[in-house]
PDB file of C-alpha atoms in Angstrom:
ATOM      1  CA  MET A  93      49.996 -91.148  14.949  1.00 78.00           C
ATOM      2  CA  GLU A  94      47.688 -90.463  17.880  1.00 85.00           C
ATOM      3  CA  VAL A  95      50.591 -88.873  19.753  1.00 90.00           C
ATOM      4  CA  VAL A  96      51.113 -86.393  16.913  1.00 92.00           C
ATOM      5  CA  LYS A  97      47.419 -85.482  16.945  1.00 90.00           C
ATOM      6  CA  SER A  98      47.534 -84.954  20.712  1.00 91.00           C
ATOM      7  CA  ILE A  99      50.613 -82.758  20.436  1.00 94.00           C
ATOM      8  CA  LEU A 100      48.943 -80.714  17.688  1.00 94.00           C
ATOM      9  CA  ARG A 101      45.830 -80.139  19.810  1.00 93.00           C
ATOM     10  CA  ILE A 102      47.907 -79.105  22.835  1.00 95.00           C
ATOM     11  CA  LEU A 103      49.961 -76.768  20.636  1.00 96.00           C
ATOM     12  CA  GLN A 104      46.769 -75.273  19.194  1.00 97.00           C
ATOM     13  CA  PHE A 105      45.410 -74.790  22.708  1.00 97.00           C
ATOM     14  CA  LEU A 106      48.534 -72.910  23.806  1.00 97.00           C
ATOM     15  CA  LEU A 107      48.674 -70.752  20.669  1.00 97.00           C
ATOM     16  CA  VAL A 108      44.996 -69.804  20.908  1.00 97.00           C
ATOM     17  CA  LEU A 109      45.449 -69.002  24.587  1.00 97.00           C
ATOM     18  CA  LEU A 110      48.423 -66.726  23.897  1.00 97.00           C
ATOM     19  CA  THR A 111      46.777 -65.009  20.923  1.00 97.00           C
ATOM     20  CA  THR A 112      43.540 -64.433  22.824  1.00 97.00           C
ATOM     21  CA  ALA A 113      45.444 -62.951  25.761  1.00 97.00           C
ATOM     22  CA  LEU A 114      47.476 -60.612  23.561  1.00 96.00           C
ATOM     23  CA  ILE A 115      44.526 -59.405  21.490  1.00 95.00           C
ATOM     24  CA  GLY A 116      42.397 -59.078  24.620  1.00 94.00           C
ATOM     25  CA  ASN A 117      45.053 -56.823  26.101  1.00 94.00           C
ATOM     26  CA  VAL A 118      45.158 -54.749  22.894  1.00 92.00           C
ATOM     27  CA  ILE A 119      41.370 -54.328  23.064  1.00 92.00           C
ATOM     28  CA  ALA A 120      41.451 -53.540  26.795  1.00 92.00           C
ATOM     29  CA  SER A 121      44.093 -50.835  26.398  1.00 90.00           C
ATOM     30  CA  ASN A 122      42.386 -49.249  23.386  1.00 89.00           C
ATOM     31  CA  VAL A 123      41.711 -45.527  23.624  1.00 86.00           C
ATOM     32  CA  SER A 124      40.528 -44.619  20.143  1.00 79.00           C
ATOM     33  CA  GLY A 125      42.443 -46.788  17.730  1.00 71.00           C
ATOM     34  CA  ALA A 126      41.664 -48.786  14.631  1.00 70.00           C
ATOM     35  CA  GLU A 127      39.638 -51.735  15.812  1.00 81.00           C
ATOM     36  CA  SER A 128      38.181 -53.606  12.816  1.00 90.00           C
ATOM     37  CA  ALA A 129      41.158 -55.913  12.259  1.00 91.00           C
ATOM     38  CA  ILE A 130      41.612 -56.377  16.007  1.00 92.00           C
ATOM     39  CA  ASN A 131      37.947 -57.307  16.458  1.00 93.00           C
ATOM     40  CA  PHE A 132      38.195 -59.747  13.553  1.00 95.00           C
ATOM     41  CA  THR A 133      41.209 -61.320  15.248  1.00 95.00           C
ATOM     42  CA  MET A 134      39.188 -61.798  18.428  1.00 96.00           C
ATOM     43  CA  PHE A 135      36.422 -63.438  16.359  1.00 97.00           C
ATOM     44  CA  VAL A 136      39.003 -65.790  14.843  1.00 97.00           C
ATOM     45  CA  CYS A 137      40.257 -66.589  18.339  1.00 97.00           C
ATOM     46  CA  ALA A 138      36.718 -67.453  19.465  1.00 97.00           C
ATOM     47  CA  LEU A 139      36.223 -69.699  16.439  1.00 97.00           C
ATOM     48  CA  SER A 140      39.605 -71.291  17.078  1.00 97.00           C
ATOM     49  CA  TRP A 141      38.615 -71.970  20.680  1.00 97.00           C
ATOM     50  CA  LEU A 142      35.551 -73.859  19.442  1.00 97.00           C
ATOM     51  CA  ALA A 143      37.641 -75.939  17.039  1.00 96.00           C
ATOM     52  CA  VAL A 144      40.373 -76.665  19.589  1.00 96.00           C
ATOM     53  CA  LEU A 145      38.035 -77.572  22.435  1.00 95.00           C
ATOM     54  CA  TYR A 146      35.914 -79.811  20.202  1.00 95.00           C
ATOM     55  CA  GLY A 147      39.082 -81.421  18.853  1.00 92.00           C
ATOM     56  CA  ILE A 148      40.388 -82.117  22.347  1.00 92.00           C
ATOM     57  CA  VAL A 149      37.057 -83.509  23.564  1.00 92.00           C
ATOM     58  CA  SER A 150      36.564 -85.669  20.478  1.00 90.00           C
ATOM     59  CA  HIS A 151      40.144 -86.926  20.740  1.00 85.00           C
ATOM     60  CA  PHE A 152      39.635 -88.249  24.260  1.00 85.00           C
ATOM     61  CA  VAL A 153      35.893 -89.094  24.171  1.00 87.00           C
ATOM     62  CA  ALA A 154      35.127 -91.299  21.178  1.00 82.00           C
ATOM     63  CA  ALA A 155      31.349 -90.887  21.571  1.00 84.00           C
ATOM     64  CA  ALA A 156      31.650 -87.132  20.990  1.00 82.00           C
ATOM     65  CA  ALA A 157      33.639 -87.551  17.775  1.00 82.00           C
ATOM     66  CA  ILE A 158      31.537 -86.609  14.756  1.00 86.00           C
ATOM     67  CA  PRO A 159      33.930 -86.512  11.789  1.00 85.00           C
ATOM     68  CA  ILE A 160      31.976 -83.998   9.693  1.00 90.00           C
ATOM     69  CA  VAL A 161      31.795 -81.546  12.623  1.00 91.00           C
ATOM     70  CA  ALA A 162      35.536 -81.826  13.238  1.00 90.00           C
ATOM     71  CA  LEU A 163      36.135 -81.368   9.516  1.00 93.00           C
ATOM     72  CA  ALA A 164      33.912 -78.279   9.364  1.00 95.00           C
ATOM     73  CA  LEU A 165      35.378 -76.662  12.488  1.00 95.00           C
ATOM     74  CA  ASP A 166      38.992 -77.295  11.535  1.00 95.00           C
ATOM     75  CA  SER A 167      38.364 -76.144   7.955  1.00 96.00           C
ATOM     76  CA  ALA A 168      36.784 -72.907   9.159  1.00 97.00           C
ATOM     77  CA  ALA A 169      39.517 -72.338  11.735  1.00 97.00           C
ATOM     78  CA  THR A 170      42.230 -72.964   9.137  1.00 97.00           C
ATOM     79  CA  LEU A 171      40.640 -70.611   6.622  1.00 98.00           C
ATOM     80  CA  PHE A 172      39.987 -67.805   9.099  1.00 98.00           C
ATOM     81  CA  THR A 173      43.405 -68.011  10.766  1.00 97.00           C
ATOM     82  CA  PHE A 174      44.983 -67.742   7.310  1.00 98.00           C
ATOM     83  CA  ILE A 175      42.843 -64.720   6.415  1.00 97.00           C
ATOM     84  CA  ASP A 176      43.479 -63.072   9.772  1.00 96.00           C
ATOM     85  CA  SER A 177      47.231 -63.644   9.556  1.00 96.00           C
ATOM     86  CA  ILE A 178      47.316 -61.920   6.185  1.00 96.00           C
ATOM     87  CA  VAL A 179      45.063 -59.053   7.326  1.00 95.00           C
ATOM     88  CA  LEU A 180      47.074 -58.322  10.459  1.00 94.00           C
ATOM     89  CA  SER A 181      50.383 -58.599   8.595  1.00 93.00           C
ATOM     90  CA  ALA A 182      49.160 -56.205   5.915  1.00 92.00           C
ATOM     91  CA  LYS A 183      47.757 -53.739   8.442  1.00 90.00           C
ATOM     92  CA  LEU A 184      50.863 -53.683  10.630  1.00 88.00           C
ATOM     93  CA  GLN A 185      53.387 -53.838   7.773  1.00 87.00           C
ATOM     94  CA  ALA A 186      57.080 -54.364   8.469  1.00 81.00           C
ATOM     95  CA  VAL A 187      57.597 -51.801  11.181  1.00 82.00           C
ATOM     96  CA  ASN A 188      60.058 -50.975  13.893  1.00 85.00           C
ATOM     97  CA  CYS A 189      57.847 -50.543  16.939  1.00 84.00           C
ATOM     98  CA  SER A 190      60.351 -48.166  18.522  1.00 86.00           C
ATOM     99  CA  ASN A 191      60.184 -45.781  15.551  1.00 85.00           C
ATOM    100  CA  PHE A 192      56.933 -45.581  13.586  1.00 80.00           C
ATOM    101  CA  GLY A 193      58.131 -42.980  11.127  1.00 79.00           C
ATOM    102  CA  ARG A 194      55.372 -41.420   9.049  1.00 84.00           C
ATOM    103  CA  LYS A 195      52.348 -43.627   9.524  1.00 82.00           C
ATOM    104  CA  PRO A 196      48.784 -42.377   8.966  1.00 80.00           C
ATOM    105  CA  SER A 197      46.646 -41.445  11.951  1.00 79.00           C
ATOM    106  CA  ASP A 198      44.474 -44.554  11.528  1.00 79.00           C
ATOM    107  CA  TYR A 199      47.464 -46.915  11.722  1.00 82.00           C
ATOM    108  CA  ILE A 200      46.677 -50.149  13.570  1.00 86.00           C
ATOM    109  CA  ALA A 201      49.409 -49.649  16.197  1.00 84.00           C
ATOM    110  CA  TYR A 202      47.997 -46.268  17.245  1.00 86.00           C
ATOM    111  CA  GLY A 203      45.201 -46.123  19.768  1.00 85.00           C
ATOM    112  CA  SER A 204      46.750 -46.770  23.141  1.00 86.00           C
ATOM    113  CA  HIS A 205      48.563 -44.718  25.757  1.00 88.00           C
ATOM    114  CA  ASP A 206      51.606 -46.884  24.984  1.00 89.00           C
ATOM    115  CA  ASN A 207      51.693 -47.350  21.203  1.00 87.00           C
ATOM    116  CA  GLU A 208      54.989 -49.244  21.263  1.00 89.00           C
ATOM    117  CA  LYS A 209      53.536 -51.855  23.604  1.00 92.00           C
ATOM    118  CA  ARG A 210      50.409 -52.146  21.439  1.00 90.00           C
ATOM    119  CA  CYS A 211      52.576 -52.570  18.343  1.00 90.00           C
ATOM    120  CA  ARG A 212      54.646 -55.324  19.958  1.00 93.00           C
ATOM    121  CA  GLU A 213      51.523 -57.149  21.159  1.00 93.00           C
ATOM    122  CA  ILE A 214      50.096 -57.064  17.645  1.00 92.00           C
ATOM    123  CA  GLN A 215      53.409 -58.311  16.226  1.00 94.00           C
ATOM    124  CA  ALA A 216      53.457 -61.203  18.691  1.00 95.00           C
ATOM    125  CA  SER A 217      49.846 -62.091  17.945  1.00 96.00           C
ATOM    126  CA  ILE A 218      50.643 -62.156  14.210  1.00 95.00           C
ATOM    127  CA  VAL A 219      53.447 -64.646  14.816  1.00 96.00           C
ATOM    128  CA  PHE A 220      51.249 -66.831  17.019  1.00 97.00           C
ATOM    129  CA  MET A 221      48.434 -66.633  14.441  1.00 97.00           C
ATOM    130  CA  TRP A 222      50.778 -67.881  11.677  1.00 97.00           C
ATOM    131  CA  PHE A 223      51.889 -70.790  13.871  1.00 97.00           C
ATOM    132  CA  LEU A 224      48.248 -71.485  14.722  1.00 97.00           C
ATOM    133  CA  PHE A 225      47.463 -71.575  11.001  1.00 98.00           C
ATOM    134  CA  ALA A 226      50.240 -74.141  10.484  1.00 97.00           C
ATOM    135  CA  ALA A 227      48.961 -76.250  13.382  1.00 97.00           C
ATOM    136  CA  PHE A 228      45.374 -76.140  12.085  1.00 97.00           C
ATOM    137  CA  THR A 229      46.572 -77.063   8.592  1.00 97.00           C
ATOM    138  CA  ALA A 230      48.403 -80.114   9.937  1.00 96.00           C
ATOM    139  CA  SER A 231      45.386 -81.076  12.015  1.00 94.00           C
ATOM    140  CA  LEU A 232      43.109 -80.647   8.993  1.00 94.00           C
ATOM    141  CA  VAL A 233      45.323 -82.997   6.960  1.00 94.00           C
ATOM    142  CA  PHE A 234      44.944 -85.670   9.653  1.00 92.00           C
ATOM    143  CA  ILE A 235      41.178 -85.160   9.836  1.00 90.00           C
ATOM    144  CA  LEU A 236      40.803 -85.357   6.050  1.00 91.00           C
ATOM    145  CA  ARG A 237      42.904 -88.515   5.961  1.00 90.00           C
ATOM    146  CA  ASP A 238      40.847 -90.152   8.730  1.00 84.00           C
ATOM    147  CA  PHE A 239      37.609 -88.974   7.144  1.00 82.00           C
ATOM    148  CA  ARG A 240      38.508 -90.514   3.780  1.00 84.00           C
ATOM    149  CA  ARG A 241      39.848 -93.674   5.404  1.00 81.00           C
ATOM    150  CA  SER A 242      36.598 -94.227   7.347  1.00 73.00           C
ATOM    151  CA  GLY A 243      34.591 -94.213   4.121  1.00 70.00           C
ATOM    152  CA  GLY A 244      33.507 -90.606   4.189  1.00 63.00           C
ATOM    153  CA  SER A 245      33.482 -88.568   1.051  1.00 55.00           C
ATOM    154  CA  VAL A 246      34.158 -84.880   0.804  1.00 50.00           C
ATOM    155  CA  ARG A 247      32.300 -84.664  -2.496  1.00 50.00           C
ATOM    156  CA  SER A 248      29.019 -86.342  -1.654  1.00 45.00           C
ATOM    157  CA  SER A 249      27.249 -87.644   1.407  1.00 47.00           C
ATOM    158  CA  VAL A 250      25.388 -90.300  -0.609  1.00 49.00           C
ATOM    159  CA  ARG A 251      27.482 -93.270  -1.643  1.00 53.00           C
ATOM    160  CA  GLY A 252      26.646 -95.887  -4.187  1.00 55.00           C
ATOM    161  CA  PRO A 253      27.158 -99.612  -3.720  1.00 57.00           C
ATOM    162  CA  ASN A 254      30.618-101.139  -3.667  1.00 59.00           C
ATOM    163  CA  MET A 255      31.775-103.124  -6.667  1.00 59.00           C
ATOM    164  CA  SER A 256      31.310-106.389  -4.759  1.00 62.00           C
ATOM    165  CA  GLN A 257      27.593-105.620  -4.313  1.00 62.00           C
ATOM    166  CA  ILE A 258      26.874-105.201  -7.998  1.00 63.00           C
ATOM    167  CA  GLY A 259      25.681-108.374  -9.719  1.00 62.00           C
ATOM    168  CA  VAL A 260      27.079-108.957 -13.166  1.00 62.00           C
TER     169      VAL A 260
END
């Protein structure tokens, strides 16, 4: 099972790297385009970097592993990658990047000297963000399972005595 967790963390690292590079290029080539969804995507990438790097460090260095921190970071990364995937998909819509048709002037793919390239970079980042969401979801399932197995409780941090400790 440790091999699967390692593969998930490496996959998350690669997907965050690719998404950050694509969105960074979209931001760098921006002239006067719609930026709110793109900036939110960069925020999600930064949060994902925190979750991935902490996950990698805690996977290889047992002293750095704090289960509640890993649970919080992976939960936040899962939630925000899901939200960002939906936002970017809704903003871009199903579009042919070679032929925009009649899109409004504040369309997310407009705002670069090469709008087709910007559109394709946003499409690729949407795909990588959906895969990143799937990877974070799988990782979160493993963390929740380990957290519950180690005696942690998602509902309360204060636990009562076990049944064997109660005198009858």
